[in-house]
Coordinates of C-alpha atoms in Angstrom, one line a residue:
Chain O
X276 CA 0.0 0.0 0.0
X277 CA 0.9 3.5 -0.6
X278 CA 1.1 5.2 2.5
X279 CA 0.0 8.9 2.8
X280 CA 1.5 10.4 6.1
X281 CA 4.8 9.1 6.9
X282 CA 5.8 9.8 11.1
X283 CA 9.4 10.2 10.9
X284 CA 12.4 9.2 13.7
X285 CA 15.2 10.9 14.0
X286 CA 18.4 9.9 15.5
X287 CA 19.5 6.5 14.2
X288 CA 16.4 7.6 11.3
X289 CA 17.8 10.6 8.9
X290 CA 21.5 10.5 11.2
X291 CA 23.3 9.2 13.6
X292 CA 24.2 11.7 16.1
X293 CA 26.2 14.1 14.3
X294 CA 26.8 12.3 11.3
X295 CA 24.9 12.3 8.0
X296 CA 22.8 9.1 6.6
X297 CA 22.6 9.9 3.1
X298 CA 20.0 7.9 2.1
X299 CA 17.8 9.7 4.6
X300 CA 18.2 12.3 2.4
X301 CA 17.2 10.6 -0.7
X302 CA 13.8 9.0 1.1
X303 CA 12.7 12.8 2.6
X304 CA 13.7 14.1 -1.2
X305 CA 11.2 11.6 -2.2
X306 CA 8.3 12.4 0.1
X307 CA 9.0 16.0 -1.0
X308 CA 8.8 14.9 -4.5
X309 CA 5.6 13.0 -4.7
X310 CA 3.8 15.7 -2.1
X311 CA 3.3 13.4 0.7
X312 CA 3.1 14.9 3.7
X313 CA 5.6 13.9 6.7
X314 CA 6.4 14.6 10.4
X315 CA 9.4 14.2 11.9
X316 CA 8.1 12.0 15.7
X317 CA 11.4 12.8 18.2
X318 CA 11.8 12.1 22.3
X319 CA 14.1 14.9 22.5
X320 CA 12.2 17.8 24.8
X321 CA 15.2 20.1 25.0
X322 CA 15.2 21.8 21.9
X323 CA 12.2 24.0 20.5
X324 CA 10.6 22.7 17.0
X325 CA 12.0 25.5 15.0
X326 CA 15.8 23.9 17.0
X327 CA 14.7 20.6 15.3
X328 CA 13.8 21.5 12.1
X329 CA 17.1 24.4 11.5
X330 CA 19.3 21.3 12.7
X331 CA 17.8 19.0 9.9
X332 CA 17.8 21.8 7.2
X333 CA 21.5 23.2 8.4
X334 CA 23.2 20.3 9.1
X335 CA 21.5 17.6 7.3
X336 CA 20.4 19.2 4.4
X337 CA 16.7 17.2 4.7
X338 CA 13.9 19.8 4.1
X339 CA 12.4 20.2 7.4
X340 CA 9.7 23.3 9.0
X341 CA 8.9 24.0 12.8
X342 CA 5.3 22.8 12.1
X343 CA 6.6 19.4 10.7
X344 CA 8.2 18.5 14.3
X345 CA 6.5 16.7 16.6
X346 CA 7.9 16.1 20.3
X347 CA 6.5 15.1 23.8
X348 CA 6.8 18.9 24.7
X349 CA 4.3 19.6 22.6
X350 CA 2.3 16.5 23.2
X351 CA 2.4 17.6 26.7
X352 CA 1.2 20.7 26.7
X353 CA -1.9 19.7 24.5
X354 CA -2.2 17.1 26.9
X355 CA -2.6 19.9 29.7
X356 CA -4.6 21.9 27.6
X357 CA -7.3 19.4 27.1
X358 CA -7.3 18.5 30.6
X359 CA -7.6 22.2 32.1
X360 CA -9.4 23.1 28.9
X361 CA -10.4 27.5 28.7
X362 CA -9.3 27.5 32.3
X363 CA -5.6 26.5 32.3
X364 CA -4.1 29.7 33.0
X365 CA -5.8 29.3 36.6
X366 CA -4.1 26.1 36.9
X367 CA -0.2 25.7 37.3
X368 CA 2.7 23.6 36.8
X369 CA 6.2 23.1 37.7
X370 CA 8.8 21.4 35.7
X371 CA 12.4 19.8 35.4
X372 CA 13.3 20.3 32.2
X373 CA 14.9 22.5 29.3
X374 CA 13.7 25.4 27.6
X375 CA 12.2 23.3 24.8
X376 CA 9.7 21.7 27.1
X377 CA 9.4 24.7 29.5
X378 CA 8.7 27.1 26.6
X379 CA 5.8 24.4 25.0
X380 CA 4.0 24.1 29.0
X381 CA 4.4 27.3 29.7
X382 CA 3.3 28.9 26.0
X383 CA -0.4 26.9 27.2
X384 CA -1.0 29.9 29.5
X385 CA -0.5 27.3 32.5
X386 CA 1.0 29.5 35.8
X387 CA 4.5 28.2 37.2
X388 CA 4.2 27.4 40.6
X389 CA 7.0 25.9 42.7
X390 CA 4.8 24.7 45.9
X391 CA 1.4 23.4 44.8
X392 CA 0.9 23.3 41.6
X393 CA -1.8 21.2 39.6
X394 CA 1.1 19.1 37.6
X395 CA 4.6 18.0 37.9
X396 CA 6.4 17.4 35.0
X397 CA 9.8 15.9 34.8
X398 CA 12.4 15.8 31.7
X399 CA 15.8 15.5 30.9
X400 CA 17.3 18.5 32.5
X401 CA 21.4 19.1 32.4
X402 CA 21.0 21.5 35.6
X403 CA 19.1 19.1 37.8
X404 CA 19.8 19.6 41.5
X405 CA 18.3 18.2 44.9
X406 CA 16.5 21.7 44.9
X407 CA 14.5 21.0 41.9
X408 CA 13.9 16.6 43.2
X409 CA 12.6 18.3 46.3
X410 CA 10.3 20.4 45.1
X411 CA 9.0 18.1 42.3
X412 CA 8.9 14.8 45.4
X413 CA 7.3 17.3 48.0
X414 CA 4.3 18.5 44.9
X415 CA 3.4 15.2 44.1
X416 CA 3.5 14.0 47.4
X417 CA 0.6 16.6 48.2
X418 CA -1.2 15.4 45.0
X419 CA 0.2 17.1 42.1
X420 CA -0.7 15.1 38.6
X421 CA 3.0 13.3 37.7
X422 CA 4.0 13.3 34.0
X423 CA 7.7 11.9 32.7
X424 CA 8.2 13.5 29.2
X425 CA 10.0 10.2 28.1
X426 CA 11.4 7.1 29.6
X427 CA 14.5 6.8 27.7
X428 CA 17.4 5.7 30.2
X429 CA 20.5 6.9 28.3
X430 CA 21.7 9.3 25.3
X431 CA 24.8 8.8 23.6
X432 CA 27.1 12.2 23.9
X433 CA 30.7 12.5 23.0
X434 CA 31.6 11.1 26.5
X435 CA 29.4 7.4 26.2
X436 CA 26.1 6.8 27.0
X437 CA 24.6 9.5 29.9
X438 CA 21.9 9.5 32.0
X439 CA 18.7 10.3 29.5
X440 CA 14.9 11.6 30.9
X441 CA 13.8 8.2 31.9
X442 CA 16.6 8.2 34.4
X443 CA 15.9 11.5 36.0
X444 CA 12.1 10.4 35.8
X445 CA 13.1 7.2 37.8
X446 CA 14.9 9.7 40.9
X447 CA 11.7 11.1 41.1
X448 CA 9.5 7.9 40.8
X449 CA 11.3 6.5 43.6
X450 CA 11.3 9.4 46.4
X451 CA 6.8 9.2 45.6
X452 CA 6.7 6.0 45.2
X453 CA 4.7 6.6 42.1
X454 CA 4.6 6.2 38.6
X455 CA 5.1 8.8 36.1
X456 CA 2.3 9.0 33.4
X457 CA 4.8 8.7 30.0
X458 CA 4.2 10.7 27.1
X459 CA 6.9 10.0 24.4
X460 CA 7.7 7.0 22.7
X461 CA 6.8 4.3 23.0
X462 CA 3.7 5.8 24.5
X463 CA 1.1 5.8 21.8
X464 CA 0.7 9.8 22.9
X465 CA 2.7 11.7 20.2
X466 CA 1.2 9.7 17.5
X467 CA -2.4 10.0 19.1
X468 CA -1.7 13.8 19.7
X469 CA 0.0 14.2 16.1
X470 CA -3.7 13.0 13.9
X471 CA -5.0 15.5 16.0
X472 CA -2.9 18.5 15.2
X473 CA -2.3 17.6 11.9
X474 CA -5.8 16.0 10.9
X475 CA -4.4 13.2 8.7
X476 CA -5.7 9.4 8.8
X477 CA -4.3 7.1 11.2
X478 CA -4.6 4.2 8.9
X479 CA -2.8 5.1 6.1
X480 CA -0.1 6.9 8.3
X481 CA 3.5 5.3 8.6
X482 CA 5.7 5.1 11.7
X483 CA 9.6 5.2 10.3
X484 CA 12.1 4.2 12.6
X485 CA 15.3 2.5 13.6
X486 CA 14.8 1.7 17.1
X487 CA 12.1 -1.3 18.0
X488 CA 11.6 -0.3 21.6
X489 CA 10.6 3.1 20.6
X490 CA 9.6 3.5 17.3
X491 CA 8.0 0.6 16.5
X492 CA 6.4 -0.3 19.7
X493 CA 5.2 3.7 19.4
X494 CA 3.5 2.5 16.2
X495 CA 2.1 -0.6 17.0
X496 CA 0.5 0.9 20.5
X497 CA -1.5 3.6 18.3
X498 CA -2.4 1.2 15.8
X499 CA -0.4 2.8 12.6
X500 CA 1.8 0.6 10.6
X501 CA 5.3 0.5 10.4
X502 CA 8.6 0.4 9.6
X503 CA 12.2 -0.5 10.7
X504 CA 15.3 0.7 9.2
X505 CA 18.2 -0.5 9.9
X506 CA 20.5 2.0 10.3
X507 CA 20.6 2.4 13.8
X508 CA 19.8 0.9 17.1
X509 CA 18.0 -2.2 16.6
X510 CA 19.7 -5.1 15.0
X511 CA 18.2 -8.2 12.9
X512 CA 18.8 -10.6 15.5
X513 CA 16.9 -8.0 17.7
X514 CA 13.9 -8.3 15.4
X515 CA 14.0 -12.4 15.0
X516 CA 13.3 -12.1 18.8
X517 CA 10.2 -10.1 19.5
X518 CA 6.9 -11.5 18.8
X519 CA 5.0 -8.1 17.1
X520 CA 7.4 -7.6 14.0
X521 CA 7.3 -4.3 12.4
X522 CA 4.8 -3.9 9.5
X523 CA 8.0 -3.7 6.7
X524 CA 11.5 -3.9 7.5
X525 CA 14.7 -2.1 4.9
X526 CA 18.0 -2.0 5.6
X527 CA 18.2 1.8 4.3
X528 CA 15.8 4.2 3.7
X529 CA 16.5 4.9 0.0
X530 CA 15.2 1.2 -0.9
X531 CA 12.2 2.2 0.4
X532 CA 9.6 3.0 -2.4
X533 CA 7.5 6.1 -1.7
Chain V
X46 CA 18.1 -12.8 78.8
X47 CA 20.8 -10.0 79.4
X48 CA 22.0 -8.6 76.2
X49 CA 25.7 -7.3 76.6
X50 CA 26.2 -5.2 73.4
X51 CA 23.4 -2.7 72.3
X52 CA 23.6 -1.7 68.9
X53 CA 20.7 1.5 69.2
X54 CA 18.8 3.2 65.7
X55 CA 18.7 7.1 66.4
X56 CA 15.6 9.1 64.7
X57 CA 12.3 7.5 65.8
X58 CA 14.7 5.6 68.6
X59 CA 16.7 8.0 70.2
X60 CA 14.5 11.3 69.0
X61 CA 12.4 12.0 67.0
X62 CA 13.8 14.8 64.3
X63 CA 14.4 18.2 66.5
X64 CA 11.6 16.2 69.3
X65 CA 13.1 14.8 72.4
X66 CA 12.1 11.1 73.4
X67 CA 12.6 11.5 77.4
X68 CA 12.2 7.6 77.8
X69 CA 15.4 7.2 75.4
X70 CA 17.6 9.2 77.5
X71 CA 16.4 7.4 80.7
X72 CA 17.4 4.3 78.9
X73 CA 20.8 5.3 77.4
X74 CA 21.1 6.4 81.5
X75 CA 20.5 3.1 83.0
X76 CA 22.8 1.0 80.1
X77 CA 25.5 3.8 81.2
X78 CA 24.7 3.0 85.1
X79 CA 25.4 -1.1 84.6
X80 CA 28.1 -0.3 82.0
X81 CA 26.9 -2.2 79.4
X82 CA 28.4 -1.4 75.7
X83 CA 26.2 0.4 73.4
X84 CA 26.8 1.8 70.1
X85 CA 24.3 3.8 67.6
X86 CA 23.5 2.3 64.0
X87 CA 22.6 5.0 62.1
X88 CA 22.1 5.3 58.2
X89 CA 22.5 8.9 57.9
X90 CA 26.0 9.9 55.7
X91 CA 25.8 13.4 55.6
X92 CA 27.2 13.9 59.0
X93 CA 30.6 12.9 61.1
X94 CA 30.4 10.7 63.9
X95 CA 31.2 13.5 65.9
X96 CA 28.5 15.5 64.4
X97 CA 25.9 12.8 65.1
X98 CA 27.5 12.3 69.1
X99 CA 27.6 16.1 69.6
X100 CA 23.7 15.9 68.8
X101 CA 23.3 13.7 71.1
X102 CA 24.8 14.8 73.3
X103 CA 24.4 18.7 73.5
X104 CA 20.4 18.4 72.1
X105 CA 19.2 15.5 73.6
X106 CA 21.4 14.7 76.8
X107 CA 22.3 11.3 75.7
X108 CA 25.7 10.4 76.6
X109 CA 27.4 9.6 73.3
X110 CA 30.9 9.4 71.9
X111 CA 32.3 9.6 68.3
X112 CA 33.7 6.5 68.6
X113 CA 30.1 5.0 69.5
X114 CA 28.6 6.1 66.0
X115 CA 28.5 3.5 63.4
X116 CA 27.6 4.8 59.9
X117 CA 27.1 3.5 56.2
X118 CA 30.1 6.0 55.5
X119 CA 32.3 4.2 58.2
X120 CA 31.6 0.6 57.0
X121 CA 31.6 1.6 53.6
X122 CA 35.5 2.6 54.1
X123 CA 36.1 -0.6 55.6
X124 CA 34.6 -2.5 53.0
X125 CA 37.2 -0.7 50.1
X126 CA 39.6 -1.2 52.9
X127 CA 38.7 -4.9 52.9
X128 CA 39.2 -4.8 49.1
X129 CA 42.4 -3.0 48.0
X130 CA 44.3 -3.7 51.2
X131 CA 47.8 -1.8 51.7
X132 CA 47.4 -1.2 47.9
X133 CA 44.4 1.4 48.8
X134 CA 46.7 4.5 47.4
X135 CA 46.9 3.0 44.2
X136 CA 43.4 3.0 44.3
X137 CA 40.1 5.5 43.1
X138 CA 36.8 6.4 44.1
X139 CA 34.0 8.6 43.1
X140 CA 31.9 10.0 45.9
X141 CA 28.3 11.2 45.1
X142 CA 27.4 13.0 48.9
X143 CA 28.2 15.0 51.6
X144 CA 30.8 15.6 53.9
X145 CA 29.9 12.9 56.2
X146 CA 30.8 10.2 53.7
X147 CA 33.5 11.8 51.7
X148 CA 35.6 12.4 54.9
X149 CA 35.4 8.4 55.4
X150 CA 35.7 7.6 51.6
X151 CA 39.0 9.3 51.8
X152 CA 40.3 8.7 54.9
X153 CA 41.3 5.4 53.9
X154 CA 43.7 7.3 51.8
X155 CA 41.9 6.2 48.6
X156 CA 42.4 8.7 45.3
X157 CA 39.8 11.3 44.1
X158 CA 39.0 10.3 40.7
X159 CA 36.0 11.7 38.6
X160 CA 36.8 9.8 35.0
X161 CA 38.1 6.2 35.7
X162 CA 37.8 5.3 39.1
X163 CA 37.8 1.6 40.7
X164 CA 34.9 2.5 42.9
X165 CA 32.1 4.7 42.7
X166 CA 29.7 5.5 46.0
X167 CA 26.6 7.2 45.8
X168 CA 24.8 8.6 48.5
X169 CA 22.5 11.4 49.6
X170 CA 23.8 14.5 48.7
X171 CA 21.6 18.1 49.0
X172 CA 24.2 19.6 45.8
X173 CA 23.9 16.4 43.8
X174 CA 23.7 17.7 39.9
X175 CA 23.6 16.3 36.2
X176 CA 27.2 16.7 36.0
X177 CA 27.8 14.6 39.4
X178 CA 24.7 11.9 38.0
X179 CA 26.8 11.6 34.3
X180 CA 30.4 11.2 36.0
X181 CA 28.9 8.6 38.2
X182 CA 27.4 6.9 35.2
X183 CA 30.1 6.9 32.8
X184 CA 32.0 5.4 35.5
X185 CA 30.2 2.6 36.5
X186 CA 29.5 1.8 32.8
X187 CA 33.2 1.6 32.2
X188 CA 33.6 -1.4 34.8
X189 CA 33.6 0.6 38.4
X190 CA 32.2 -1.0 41.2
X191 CA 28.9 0.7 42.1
X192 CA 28.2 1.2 45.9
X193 CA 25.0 2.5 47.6
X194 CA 24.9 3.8 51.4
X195 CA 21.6 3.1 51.6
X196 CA 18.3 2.3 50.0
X197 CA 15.8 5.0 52.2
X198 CA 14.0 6.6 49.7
X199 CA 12.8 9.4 51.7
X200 CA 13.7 11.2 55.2
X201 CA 11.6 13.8 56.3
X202 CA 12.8 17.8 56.8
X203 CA 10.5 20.5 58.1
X204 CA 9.0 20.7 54.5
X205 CA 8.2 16.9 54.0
X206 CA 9.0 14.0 52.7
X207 CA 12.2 14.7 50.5
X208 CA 14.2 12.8 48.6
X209 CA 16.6 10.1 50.2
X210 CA 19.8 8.3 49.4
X211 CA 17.8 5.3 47.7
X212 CA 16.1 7.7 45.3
X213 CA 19.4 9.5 44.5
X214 CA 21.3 6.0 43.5
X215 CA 17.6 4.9 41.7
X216 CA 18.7 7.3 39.3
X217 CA 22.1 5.8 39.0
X218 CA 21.0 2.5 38.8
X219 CA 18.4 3.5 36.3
X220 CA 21.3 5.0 33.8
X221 CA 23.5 1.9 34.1
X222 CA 20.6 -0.3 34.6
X223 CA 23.0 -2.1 37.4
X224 CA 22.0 -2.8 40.6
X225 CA 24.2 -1.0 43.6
X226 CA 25.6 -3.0 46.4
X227 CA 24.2 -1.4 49.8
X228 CA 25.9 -1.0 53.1
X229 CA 23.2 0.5 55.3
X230 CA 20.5 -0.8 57.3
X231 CA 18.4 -3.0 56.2
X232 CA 21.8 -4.6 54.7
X233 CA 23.4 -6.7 57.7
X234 CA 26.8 -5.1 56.8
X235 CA 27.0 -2.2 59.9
X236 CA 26.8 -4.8 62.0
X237 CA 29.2 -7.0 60.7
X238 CA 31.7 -4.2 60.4
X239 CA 30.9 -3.1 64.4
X240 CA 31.0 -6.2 65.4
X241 CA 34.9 -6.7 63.6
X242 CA 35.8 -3.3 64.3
X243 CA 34.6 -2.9 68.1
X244 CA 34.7 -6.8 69.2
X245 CA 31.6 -8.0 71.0
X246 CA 30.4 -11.1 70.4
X247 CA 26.9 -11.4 68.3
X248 CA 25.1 -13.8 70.2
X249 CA 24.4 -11.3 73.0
X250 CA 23.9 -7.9 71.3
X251 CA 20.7 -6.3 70.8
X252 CA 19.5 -4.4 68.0
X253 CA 17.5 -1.9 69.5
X254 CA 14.8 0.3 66.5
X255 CA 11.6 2.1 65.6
X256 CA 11.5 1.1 62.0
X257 CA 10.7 -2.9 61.2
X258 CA 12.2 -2.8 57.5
X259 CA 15.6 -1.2 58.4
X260 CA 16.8 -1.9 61.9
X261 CA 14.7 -5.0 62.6
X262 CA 15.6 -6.5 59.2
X263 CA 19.0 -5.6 59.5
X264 CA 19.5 -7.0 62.8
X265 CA 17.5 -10.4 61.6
X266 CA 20.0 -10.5 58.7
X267 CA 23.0 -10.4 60.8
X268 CA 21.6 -12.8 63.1
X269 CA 21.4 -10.6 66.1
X270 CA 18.2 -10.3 68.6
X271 CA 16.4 -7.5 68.1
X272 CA 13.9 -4.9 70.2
X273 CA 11.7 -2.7 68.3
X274 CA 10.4 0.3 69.8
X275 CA 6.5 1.7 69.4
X276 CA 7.5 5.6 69.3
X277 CA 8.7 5.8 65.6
X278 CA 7.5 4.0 62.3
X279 CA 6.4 0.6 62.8
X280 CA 2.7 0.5 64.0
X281 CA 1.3 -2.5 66.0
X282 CA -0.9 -3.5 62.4
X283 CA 2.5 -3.3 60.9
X284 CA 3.8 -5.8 62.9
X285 CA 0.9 -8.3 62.9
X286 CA 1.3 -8.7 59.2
X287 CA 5.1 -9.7 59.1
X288 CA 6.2 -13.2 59.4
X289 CA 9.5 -12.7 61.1
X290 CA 8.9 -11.0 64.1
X291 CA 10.7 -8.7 66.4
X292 CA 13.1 -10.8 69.4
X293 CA 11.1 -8.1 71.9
X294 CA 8.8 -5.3 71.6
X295 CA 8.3 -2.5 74.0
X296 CA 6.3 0.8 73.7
X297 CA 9.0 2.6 74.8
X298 CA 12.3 2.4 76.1
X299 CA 11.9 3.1 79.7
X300 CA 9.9 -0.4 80.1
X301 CA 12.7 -2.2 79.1
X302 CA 14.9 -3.6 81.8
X303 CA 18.6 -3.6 80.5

């Protein structure tokens, strides 16, 4: 079948850290090409949309707009909006995290409030402290809603593999003795909050991505096809293990017929 | 029976945060008055033993002694001790925490190293960062042996219930998805390490606590009697619904004859 919407990962997807994957490339060139519209579906809450998308377009050379970017900041903050509804900006929140999520709660009109606020929500943040545990432990403790961005354990920096938002999610879950309510992948959320924004049909959408656990499992939870690539994290071996196999399977994106 | 070694948990125990337990001090009186050896188990890192005995001492008039206070810090540096021997110079550590523990950690004469040490320990720490979280990581990922103090999750301050040392090494555990080795109570290691390093013989100590999952379950590990106390954590239902009970019981301290 000929899909019409393709959800798009990133890293591992169209490059691999800071280093190019051509054929990604060549597959976006053909989306562009035939007119099919495409979103690029990304865990990382610490840059803004318009970040994402200059990154792709500077760096990568893969035509990408702010609009086109999908991330759990922004499935977040819809998520609050529905919630709190005409009424959110008598509610508040306070959040771990970096300016791309803090800018995407915060633009809903939702107050900041460091003692009692409505919702917690926790994200990878590279200037956590005890301060910030505290106040997040001590808010959710007196009821605050809890909500992890993404439960990714690690990212891979220059140094090796560092502590990613599921980890700093996991300090948290442990001093409440609750669990977060997860919002990226592999959370069916994004996808779910993306055939909302966008208005495009869910079952003639494909998820693209390189990593099962993730991407896939993202897919399969919101009940859109998919497909692994792999140029990335998971391995073939991986996939001859799991029991829900990805919808199609390439070993590069430019094999893949648009 | 008459115990001849009383190994004695301090908050809920001894006092109860900044509160006063009168019945403690009459009991700490009469152990001093048939001079009987006691010595205090606590799981608290961030302070020396002569910090914790100057408490004692000055805000709670129990008689206490530096060299009566038996921390996860102390048996921790007896542990690497234990493993590296004379060789300990040649030797490096990683400390996530506070004073209390850092001041033991390298007393042993150990090395400070943040990139490739042999041991990293992580405990509670009120200026713990990303930075300290992704050293520790990176670390223990490259093959360092990965130490806990303790697993509390919480401890309460005059705000609440704030983060512990458990939920600080949760996160570590989380981004190396490795399980730490713990010293503290309810880990039988304090009292294996008093009992080397201040010679009394096991089969007639006491373990003397408030709280059922850390002292009593640390004293049961170690295969020491134990006595818990009614003016701290466990309740009466608690104690109905555990299958290894308590050697002895007593509401407070003051009923029990020494």
């Amino acid at each position: 079948m000929k899909y019409q919407t393709y959800l798009i990962d990133l890293d591992g997807t169209m490059y691999r850290g800071k280093a190019k994957i051509p054929e990604a490339r060549v597959f976006v060139d053909n989306l562009n090409q035939k007119e099919i519209d495409y979103y690029f579906l990304t865990n990382n809450t610490t840059k803004t949309p318009q970040q994402v998308a200059d990154n792709l377009t500077n760096n990568h050379q893969i035509t990408a707009k702010a609009d086109q970017v999908v991330t759990p900041s922004l499935a977040t903050a819809a998520y609050i909006k529905d919630m709190f509804g005409e009424d959110i900006s008598n509610h508040s929140a306070y959040v771990i995290g970096e300016y791309g999520l803090k800018s995407a709660i915060f633009g809903t009109g939702i107050k900041l409030n460091e003692y009692d606020p409505d919702v917690v929500i926790v994200g990878l943040d590279y200037d956590v402290t005890y301060h910030k545990f505290e106040l997040a432990t001590l808010a959710i403790k007196r009821g605050a809603l809890f909500i992890g961005t993404n439960a990714d354990t690690n990212l891979p920096n220059e140094r090796g593999l560092v502590p990613g938002a599921g980890s700093v999610i996991s300090l948290v879950e442990t001093s409440t003795q609750q669990r977060a309510h997860y919002i990226g992948k592999p959370e069916p959320e994004m996808i779910d909050f993306a055939v909302e924004a966008k208005k495009f049909d869910k079952s003639s959408a494909l998820m693209v991505g390189d990593n099962y656990n993730t991407d896939i499992k993202c897919g399969i939870s919101a009940g859109v096809d998919t497909l692994l690539v792999y140029t990335g994290v998971s391995t073939h071996d991986d996939i001859k293990k799991v029991s829900v196999k990805p919808t199609h399977e390439v070993e590069s994106l430019d094999k893949w017929d648009v």
